[in-house]
CSV table of C-alpha atoms and ligand atoms in Angstrom, one decimal:
chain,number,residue,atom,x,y,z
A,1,UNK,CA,-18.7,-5.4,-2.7
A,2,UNK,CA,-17.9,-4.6,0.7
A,3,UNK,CA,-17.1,-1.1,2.0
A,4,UNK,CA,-17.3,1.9,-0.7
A,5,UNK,CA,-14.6,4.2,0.3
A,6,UNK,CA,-15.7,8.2,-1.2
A,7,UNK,CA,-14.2,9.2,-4.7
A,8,UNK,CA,-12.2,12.0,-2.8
A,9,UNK,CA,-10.1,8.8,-2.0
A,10,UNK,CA,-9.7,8.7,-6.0
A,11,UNK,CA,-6.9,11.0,-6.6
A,12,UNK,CA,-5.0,10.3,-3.1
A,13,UNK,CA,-1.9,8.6,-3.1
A,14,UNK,CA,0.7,7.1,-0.5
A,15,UNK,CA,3.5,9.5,-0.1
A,16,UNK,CA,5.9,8.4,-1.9
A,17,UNK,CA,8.2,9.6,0.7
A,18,UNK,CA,7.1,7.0,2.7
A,19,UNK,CA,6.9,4.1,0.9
A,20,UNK,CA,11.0,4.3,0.1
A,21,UNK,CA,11.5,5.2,3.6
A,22,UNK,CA,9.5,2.2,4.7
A,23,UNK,CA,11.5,-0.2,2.4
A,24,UNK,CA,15.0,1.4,3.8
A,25,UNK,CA,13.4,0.8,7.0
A,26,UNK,CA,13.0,-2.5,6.4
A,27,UNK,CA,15.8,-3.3,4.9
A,28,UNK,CA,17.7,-1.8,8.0
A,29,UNK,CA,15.5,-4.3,10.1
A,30,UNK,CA,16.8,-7.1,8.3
A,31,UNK,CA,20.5,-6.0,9.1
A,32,UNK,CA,21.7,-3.9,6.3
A,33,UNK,CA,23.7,-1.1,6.7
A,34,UNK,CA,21.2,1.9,5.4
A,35,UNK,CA,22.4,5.3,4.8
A,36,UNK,CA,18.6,7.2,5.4
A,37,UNK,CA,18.6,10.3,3.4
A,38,UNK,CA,14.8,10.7,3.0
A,39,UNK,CA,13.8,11.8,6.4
A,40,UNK,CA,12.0,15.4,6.2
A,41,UNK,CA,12.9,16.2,10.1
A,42,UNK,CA,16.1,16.7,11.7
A,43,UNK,CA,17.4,13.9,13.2
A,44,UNK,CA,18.0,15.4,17.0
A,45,UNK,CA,15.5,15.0,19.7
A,46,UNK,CA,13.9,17.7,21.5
A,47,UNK,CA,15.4,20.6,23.0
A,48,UNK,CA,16.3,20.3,26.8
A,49,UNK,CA,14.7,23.6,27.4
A,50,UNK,CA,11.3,22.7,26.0
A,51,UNK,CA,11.3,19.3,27.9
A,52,UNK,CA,12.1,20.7,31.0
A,53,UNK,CA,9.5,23.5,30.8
A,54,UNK,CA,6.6,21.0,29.2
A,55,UNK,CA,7.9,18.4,32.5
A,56,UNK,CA,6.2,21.4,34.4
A,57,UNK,CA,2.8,21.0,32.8
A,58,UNK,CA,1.9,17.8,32.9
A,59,UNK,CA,-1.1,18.5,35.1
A,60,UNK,CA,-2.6,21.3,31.8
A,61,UNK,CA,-5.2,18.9,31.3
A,62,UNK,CA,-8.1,20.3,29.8
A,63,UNK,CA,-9.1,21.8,26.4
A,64,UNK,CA,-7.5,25.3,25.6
A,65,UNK,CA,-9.0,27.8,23.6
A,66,UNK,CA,-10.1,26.6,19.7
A,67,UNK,CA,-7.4,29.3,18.1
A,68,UNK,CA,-4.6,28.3,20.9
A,69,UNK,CA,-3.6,29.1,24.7
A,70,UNK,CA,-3.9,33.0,24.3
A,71,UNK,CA,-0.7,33.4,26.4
A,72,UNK,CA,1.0,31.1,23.3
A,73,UNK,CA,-1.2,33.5,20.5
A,74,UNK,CA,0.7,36.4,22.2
A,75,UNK,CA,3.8,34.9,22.4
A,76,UNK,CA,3.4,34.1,18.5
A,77,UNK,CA,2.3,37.4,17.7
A,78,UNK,CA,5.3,39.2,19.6
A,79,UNK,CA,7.9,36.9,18.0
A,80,UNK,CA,6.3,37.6,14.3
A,81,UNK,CA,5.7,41.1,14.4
A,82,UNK,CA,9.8,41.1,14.9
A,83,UNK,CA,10.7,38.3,12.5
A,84,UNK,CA,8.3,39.7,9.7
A,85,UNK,CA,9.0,43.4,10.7
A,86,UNK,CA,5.0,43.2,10.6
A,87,UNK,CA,3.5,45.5,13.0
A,88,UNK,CA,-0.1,44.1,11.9
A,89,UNK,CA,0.5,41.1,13.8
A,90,UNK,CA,-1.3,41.0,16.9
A,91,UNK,CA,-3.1,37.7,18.7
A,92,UNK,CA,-5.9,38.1,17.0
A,93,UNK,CA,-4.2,37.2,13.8
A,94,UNK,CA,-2.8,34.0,15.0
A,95,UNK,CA,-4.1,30.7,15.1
A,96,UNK,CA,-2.2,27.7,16.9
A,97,UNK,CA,-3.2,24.4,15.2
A,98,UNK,CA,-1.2,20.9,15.1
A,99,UNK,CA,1.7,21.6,12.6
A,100,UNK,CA,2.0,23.1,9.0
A,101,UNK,CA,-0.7,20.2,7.5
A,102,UNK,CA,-3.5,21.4,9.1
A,103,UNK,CA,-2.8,24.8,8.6
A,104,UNK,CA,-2.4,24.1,5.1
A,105,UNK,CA,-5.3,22.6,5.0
A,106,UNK,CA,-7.7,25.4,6.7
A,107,UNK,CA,-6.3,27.6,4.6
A,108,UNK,CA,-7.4,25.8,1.5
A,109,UNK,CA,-10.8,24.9,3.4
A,110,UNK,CA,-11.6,28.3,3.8
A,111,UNK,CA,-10.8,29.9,0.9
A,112,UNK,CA,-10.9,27.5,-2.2
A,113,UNK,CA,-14.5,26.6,-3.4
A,114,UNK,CA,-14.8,22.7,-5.7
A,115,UNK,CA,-13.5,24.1,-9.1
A,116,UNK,CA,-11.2,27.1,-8.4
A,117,UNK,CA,-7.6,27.1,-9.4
A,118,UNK,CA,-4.7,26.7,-7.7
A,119,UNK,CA,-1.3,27.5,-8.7
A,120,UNK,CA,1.6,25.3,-7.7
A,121,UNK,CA,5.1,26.2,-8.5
A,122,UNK,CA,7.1,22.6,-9.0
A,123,UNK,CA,9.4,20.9,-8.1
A,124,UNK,CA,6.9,21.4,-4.9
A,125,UNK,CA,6.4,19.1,-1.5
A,126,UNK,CA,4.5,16.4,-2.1
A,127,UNK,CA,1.8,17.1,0.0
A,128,UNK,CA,0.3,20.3,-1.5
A,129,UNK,CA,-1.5,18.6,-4.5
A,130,UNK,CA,-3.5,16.3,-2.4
A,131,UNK,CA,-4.7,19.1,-0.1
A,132,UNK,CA,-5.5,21.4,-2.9
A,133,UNK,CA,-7.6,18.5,-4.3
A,134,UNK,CA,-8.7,17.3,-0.8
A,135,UNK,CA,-10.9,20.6,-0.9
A,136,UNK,CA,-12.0,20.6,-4.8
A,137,UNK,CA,-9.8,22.4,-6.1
A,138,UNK,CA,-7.7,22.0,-9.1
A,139,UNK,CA,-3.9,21.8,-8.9
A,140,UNK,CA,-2.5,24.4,-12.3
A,141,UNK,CA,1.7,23.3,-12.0
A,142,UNK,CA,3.6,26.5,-12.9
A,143,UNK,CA,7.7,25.5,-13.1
A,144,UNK,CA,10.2,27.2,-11.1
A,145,UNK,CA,12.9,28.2,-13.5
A,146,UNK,CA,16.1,25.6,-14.2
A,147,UNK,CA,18.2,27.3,-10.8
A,148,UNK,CA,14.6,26.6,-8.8
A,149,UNK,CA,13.4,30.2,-8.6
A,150,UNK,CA,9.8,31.6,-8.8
A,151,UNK,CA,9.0,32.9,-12.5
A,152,UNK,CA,6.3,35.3,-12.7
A,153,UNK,CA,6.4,34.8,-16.4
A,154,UNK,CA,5.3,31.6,-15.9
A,155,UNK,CA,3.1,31.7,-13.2
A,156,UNK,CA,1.5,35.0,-15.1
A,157,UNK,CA,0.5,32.6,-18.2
A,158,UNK,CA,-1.1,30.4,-15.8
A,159,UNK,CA,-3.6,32.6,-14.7
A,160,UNK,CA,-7.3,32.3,-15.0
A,161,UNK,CA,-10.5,33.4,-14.0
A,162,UNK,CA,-11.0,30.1,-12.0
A,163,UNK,CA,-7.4,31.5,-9.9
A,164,UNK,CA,-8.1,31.6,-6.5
A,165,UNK,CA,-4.8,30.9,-4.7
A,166,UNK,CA,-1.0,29.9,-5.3
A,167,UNK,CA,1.2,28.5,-2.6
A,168,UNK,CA,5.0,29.8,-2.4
A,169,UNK,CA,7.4,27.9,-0.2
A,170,UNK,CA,10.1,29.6,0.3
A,171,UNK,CA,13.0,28.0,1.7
A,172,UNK,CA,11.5,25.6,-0.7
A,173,UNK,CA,11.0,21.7,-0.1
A,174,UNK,CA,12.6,19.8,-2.1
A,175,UNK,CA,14.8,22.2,-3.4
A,176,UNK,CA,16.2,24.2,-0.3
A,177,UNK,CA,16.0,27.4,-2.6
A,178,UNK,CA,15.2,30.6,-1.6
A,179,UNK,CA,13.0,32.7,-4.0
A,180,UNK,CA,14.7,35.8,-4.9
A,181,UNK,CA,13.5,39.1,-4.2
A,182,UNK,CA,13.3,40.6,-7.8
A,183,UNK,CA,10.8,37.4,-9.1
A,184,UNK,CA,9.0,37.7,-5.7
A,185,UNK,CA,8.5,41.8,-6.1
A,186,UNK,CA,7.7,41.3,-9.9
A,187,UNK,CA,4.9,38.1,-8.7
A,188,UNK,CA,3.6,40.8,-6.2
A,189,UNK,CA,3.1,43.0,-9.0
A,190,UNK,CA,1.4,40.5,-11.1
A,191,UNK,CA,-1.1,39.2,-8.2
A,192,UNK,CA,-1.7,42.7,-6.1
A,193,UNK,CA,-4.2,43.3,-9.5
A,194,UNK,CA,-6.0,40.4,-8.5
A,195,UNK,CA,-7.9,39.3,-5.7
A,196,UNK,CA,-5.5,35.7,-5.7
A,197,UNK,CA,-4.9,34.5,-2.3
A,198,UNK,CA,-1.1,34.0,-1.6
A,199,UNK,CA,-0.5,30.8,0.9
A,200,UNK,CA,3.2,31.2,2.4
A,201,UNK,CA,4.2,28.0,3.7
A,202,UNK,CA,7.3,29.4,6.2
A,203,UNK,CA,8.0,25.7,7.6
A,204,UNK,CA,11.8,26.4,6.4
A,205,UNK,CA,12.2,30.0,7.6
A,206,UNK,CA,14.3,29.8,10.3
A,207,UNK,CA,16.5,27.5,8.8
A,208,UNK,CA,18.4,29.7,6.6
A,209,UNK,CA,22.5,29.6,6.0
A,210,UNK,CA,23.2,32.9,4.5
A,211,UNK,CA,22.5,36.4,4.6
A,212,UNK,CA,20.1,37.8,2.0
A,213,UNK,CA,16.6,36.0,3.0
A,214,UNK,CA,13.9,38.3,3.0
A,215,UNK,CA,10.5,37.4,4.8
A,216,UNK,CA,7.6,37.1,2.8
A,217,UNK,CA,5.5,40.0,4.4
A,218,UNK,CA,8.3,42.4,2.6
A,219,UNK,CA,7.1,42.1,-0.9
A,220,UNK,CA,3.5,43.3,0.1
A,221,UNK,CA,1.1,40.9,-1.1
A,222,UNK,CA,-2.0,41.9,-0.1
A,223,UNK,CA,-3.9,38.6,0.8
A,224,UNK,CA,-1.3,36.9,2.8
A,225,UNK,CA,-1.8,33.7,4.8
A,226,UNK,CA,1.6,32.4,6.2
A,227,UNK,CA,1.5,28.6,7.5
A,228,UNK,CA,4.5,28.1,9.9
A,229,UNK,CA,5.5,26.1,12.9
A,230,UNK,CA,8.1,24.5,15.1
A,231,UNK,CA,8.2,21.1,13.4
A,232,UNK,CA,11.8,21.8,11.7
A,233,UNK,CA,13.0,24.4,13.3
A,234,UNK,CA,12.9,23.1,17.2
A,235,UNK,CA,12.8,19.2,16.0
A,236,UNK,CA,9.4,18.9,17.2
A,237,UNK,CA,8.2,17.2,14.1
A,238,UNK,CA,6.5,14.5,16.2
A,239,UNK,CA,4.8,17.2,19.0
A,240,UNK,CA,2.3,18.4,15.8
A,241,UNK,CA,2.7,22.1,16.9
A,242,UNK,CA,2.3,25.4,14.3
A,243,UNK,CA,0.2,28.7,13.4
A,244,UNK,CA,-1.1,30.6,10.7
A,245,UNK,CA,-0.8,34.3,10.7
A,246,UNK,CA,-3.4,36.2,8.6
A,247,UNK,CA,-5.9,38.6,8.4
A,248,UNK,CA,-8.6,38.6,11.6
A,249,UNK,CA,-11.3,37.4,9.0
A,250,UNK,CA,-9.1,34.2,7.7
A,251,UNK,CA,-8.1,33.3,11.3
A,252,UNK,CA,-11.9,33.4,12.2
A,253,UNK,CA,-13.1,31.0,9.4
A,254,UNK,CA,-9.9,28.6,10.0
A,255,UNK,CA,-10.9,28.4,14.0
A,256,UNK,CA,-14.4,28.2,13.1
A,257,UNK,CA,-13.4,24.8,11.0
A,258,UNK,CA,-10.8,24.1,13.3
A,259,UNK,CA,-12.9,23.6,16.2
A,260,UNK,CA,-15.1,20.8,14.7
A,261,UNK,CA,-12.2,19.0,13.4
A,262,UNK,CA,-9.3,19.6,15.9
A,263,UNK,CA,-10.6,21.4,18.9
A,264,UNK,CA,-7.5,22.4,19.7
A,265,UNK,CA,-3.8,21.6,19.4
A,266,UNK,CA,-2.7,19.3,21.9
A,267,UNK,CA,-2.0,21.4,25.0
A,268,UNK,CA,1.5,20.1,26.1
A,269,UNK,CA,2.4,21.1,22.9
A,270,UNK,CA,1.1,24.7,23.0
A,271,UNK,CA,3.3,24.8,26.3
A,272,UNK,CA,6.3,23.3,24.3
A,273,UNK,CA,5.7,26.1,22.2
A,274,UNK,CA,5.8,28.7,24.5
A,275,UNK,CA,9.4,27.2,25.6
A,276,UNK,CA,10.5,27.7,22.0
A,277,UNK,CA,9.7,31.1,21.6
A,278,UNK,CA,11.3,32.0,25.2
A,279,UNK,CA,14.4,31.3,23.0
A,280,UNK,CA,13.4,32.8,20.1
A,281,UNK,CA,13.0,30.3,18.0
A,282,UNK,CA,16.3,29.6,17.4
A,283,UNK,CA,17.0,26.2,16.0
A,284,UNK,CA,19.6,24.7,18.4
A,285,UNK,CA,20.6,21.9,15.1
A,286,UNK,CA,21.5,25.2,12.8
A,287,UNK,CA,25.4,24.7,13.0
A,288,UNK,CA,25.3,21.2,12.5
A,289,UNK,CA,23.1,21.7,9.2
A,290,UNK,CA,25.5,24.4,8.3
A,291,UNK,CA,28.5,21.6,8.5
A,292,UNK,CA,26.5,18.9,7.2
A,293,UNK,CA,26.0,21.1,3.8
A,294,UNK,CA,29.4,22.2,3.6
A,295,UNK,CA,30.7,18.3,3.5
A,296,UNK,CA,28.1,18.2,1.2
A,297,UNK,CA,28.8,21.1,-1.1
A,298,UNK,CA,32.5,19.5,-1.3
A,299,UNK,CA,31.3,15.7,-2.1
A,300,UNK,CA,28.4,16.1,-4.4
A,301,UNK,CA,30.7,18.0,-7.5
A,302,UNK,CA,32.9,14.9,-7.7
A,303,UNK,CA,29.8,12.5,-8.0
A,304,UNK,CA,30.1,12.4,-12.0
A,305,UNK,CA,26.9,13.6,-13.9
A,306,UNK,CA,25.1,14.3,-10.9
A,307,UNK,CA,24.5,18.3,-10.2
A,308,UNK,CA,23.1,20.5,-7.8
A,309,UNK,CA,21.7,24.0,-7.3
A,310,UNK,CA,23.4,24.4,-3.5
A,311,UNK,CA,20.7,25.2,-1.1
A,312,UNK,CA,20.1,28.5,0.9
A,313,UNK,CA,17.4,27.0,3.5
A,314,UNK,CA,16.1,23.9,4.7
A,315,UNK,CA,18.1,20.9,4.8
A,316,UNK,CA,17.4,19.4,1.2
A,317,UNK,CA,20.1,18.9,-1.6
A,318,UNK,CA,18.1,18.4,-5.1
A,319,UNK,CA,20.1,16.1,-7.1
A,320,UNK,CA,19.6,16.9,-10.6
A,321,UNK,CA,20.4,13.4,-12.4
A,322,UNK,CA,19.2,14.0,-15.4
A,323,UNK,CA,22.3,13.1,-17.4
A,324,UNK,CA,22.2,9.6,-16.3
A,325,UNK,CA,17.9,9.1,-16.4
A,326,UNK,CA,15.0,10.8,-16.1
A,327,UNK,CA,13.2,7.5,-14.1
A,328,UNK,CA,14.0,8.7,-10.7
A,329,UNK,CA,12.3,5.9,-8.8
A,330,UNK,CA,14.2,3.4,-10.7
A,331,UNK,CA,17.6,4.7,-9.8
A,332,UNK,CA,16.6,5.1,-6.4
A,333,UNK,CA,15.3,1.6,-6.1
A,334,UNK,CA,18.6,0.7,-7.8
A,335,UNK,CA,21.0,2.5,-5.5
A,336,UNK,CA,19.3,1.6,-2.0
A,337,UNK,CA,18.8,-2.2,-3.4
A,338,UNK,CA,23.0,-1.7,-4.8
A,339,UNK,CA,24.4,0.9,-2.1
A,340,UNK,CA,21.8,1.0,0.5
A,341,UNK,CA,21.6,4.6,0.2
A,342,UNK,CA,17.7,6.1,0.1
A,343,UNK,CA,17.1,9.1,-1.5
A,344,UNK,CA,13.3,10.8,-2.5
A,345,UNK,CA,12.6,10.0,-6.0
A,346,UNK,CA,11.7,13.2,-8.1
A,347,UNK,CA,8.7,12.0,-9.1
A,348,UNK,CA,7.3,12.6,-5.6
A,349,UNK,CA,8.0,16.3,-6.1
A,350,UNK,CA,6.6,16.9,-9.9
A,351,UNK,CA,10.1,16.9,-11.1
A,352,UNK,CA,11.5,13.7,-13.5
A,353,UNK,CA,15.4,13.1,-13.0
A,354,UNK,CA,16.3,14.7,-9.7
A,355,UNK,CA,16.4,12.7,-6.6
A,356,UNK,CA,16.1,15.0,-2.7
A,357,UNK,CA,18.6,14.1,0.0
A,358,UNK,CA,17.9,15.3,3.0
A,359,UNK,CA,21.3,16.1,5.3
A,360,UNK,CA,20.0,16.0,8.5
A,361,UNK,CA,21.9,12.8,9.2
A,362,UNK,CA,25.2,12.7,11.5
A,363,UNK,CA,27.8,13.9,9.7
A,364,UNK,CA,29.7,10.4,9.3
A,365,UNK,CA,26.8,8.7,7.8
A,366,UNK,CA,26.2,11.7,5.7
A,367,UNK,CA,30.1,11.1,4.2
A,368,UNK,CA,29.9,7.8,4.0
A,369,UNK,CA,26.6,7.8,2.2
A,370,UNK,CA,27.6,10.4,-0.1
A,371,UNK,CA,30.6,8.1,-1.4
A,372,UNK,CA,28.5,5.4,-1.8
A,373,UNK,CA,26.2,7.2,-4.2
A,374,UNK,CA,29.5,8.5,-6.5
A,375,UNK,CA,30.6,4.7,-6.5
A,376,UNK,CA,27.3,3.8,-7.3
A,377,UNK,CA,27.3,6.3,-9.8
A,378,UNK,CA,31.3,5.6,-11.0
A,379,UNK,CA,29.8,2.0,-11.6
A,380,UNK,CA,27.4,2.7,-13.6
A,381,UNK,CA,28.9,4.9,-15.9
B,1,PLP,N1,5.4,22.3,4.6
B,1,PLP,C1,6.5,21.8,4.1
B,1,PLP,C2,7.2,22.4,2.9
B,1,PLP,C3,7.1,20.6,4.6
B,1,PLP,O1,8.2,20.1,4.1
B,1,PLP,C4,6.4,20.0,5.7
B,1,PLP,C5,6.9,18.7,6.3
B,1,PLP,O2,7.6,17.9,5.7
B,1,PLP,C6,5.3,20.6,6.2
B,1,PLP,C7,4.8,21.7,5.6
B,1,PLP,C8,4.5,19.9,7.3
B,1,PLP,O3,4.9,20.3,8.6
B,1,PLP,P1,4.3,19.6,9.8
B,1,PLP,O4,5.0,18.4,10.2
B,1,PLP,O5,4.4,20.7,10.9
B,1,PLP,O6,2.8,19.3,9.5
């Protein structure tokens, strides 16, 4: 028999993020020319500034406090209350923890009891499902509409008694959509008569490329929990560094669970942090993005039967490819084995017949890999 893993193992699955990125991987091992569109992280390394400030630190040693480096909950607080026009956010609302997961995942720990109902607009990251069932709860799917916006319709119909919680992402992963105000005022409307808690995962915030994005704390939902951190916007993916903002009573119960599972976020990384927000949190890669969409807003339309909502945030292009199939791993597998490009399968996301490119990439790999999808696509048409 040998070891009997737990049935909570049941329902978990490899990303399957991963497991094309490991084949591209190997593939490039093996001397292939890859073009790597799957990677969820931008493809720069860290920021002089936060280097050169962490280089300082390297004696910070010990344990910090469970909910962060109060210096770093300040710092947090400061920057939100301006970036959220919030002035409820004070230190005592913030808790640092080791990147958008685990915040993700205290938030679902502390509020979701085995059985209550969580509401998941899709296409959606892959990651939310298994954390939603990690804690007992059960994952209710509510559709974004066909140009990837919230629909309160939709999400209305879905509720229950058992509705505890829905999770909006927003620049959304895969999509790079940004929910527009009128469906996020209407959802507001819908769930301020209810007691549903509304998890903001912010991970995409600061990565925005036009005017017009509004922050989450404008459309007044009354129990807010925002997950964000400096994974994406400061290329720290690797340092595991982010917060939650929420009400004092949430932020209690997360560091209460925190400190039994985390202790505390790893302190160089609080410091790395604090070097972020000295500059605002300003992603230094934001141009490039900017660029690397535009090559890709003028490349994509000539790809025949291959479309795309363009994105607002993130650095995601959606590829809807439902005109030529709906069995997104199989073309993927196809084109990477055929072109050596790697995309995300939709499947990973909920969604049949779209495939996510991520455009973090240098912008000559980004061009060349773009043409070899529309040949790929020309030669099998
Ligand atoms: N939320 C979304 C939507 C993401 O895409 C990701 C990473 O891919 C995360 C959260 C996790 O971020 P972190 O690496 O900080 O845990």
């Amino acid at each position: 028999m040998g070891l009997q893993l737990a049935d909570r193992l049941n329902s978990i699955e490899e990303s399957a993020t991963l497991a094309l990125n490991t084949k591209a991987k190997k593939m490039a091992a093996d001397g292939k020319k890859i073009y790597n569109f799957t990677a969820g992280e931008p493809s720069t390394s860290t920021p002089d500034y936060i280097k050169e400030y962490v280089a300082q630190k390297l004696d910070q040693n010990h344990y910090t406090p469970v909910a962060g480096i109060n210096e770093l909950r300040t710092a947090i607080a400061d920057h939100c209350k301006g970036f959220y026009s919030a002035d409820w956010i004070s230190p005592e609302n913030i808790m640092v923890t080791a990147g958008g997961k685990p915040g993700l995942y205290f938030s679902l720990l502390a509020t979701i009891n085995p059985g209550d109902e969580v509401i998941l607009p899709t296409p959606a990251w892959v990651s939310y499902k298994h954390l939603i069932e990690l804690v007992g709860g059960i994952v209710v799917e509510a559709k974004l509409t066909e140009d990837f916006d919230l629909d309160p319709f939709t999400i209305k119909n879905k509720l229950s008694a058992q509705t505890k919680a829905i999770i909006i992402n927003s620049p959304n992963n895969p999509t790079g959509t940004v929910y527009s105000a009128e469906s996020l005022n209407e959802l507001a409307k819908v769930l301020n008569e209810t007691e549903i808690v509304v998890i903001a995962d912010d991970m995409y915030t600061k990565l925005i490329y036009d005017e017009g994005f509004q922050p989450i704390t404008n459309f007044g939902f009354k129990n807010l929990i925002i997950s964000s951190g400096f994974s994406k916007s400061q290329a720290l993916t690797g340092w595991r560094i982010g917060y939650l903002i929420a009400g004092a009573k949430l932020i209690k119960a997360a560091t209460k669970l925190q400190s039994h599972v985390l202790g505390n976020t790893s302190t160089l990384s609080q410091y790395g942090a604090m070097a972020a927000l000295d500059n605002n949190d300003k992603p230094p890669m934001l141009d490039d993005l900017r660029k690397n969409l535009e090559l890709a807003k003028a490349i994509i339309p000539t790809i025949p039967k291959v479309r795309f909502i363009p994105p607002h945030g993130a650095f995601y292009i959606f590829l809807d490819i439902r005109e030529i199939t709906e069995n997104s791993i199989g073309w993927c597998e196809s084109l990477l084995e055929n072109r050596g490009v790697a995309l995300v399968p939709g499947e990973a996301f909920s969604a049949l017949g779209y495939a996510r490119l991520s455009f973090t990439t240098d912008r000559q790999t980004l061009e060349e890999g773009l043409n070899k999808i529309k040949e790929f696509v020309e030669a099998n048409n």
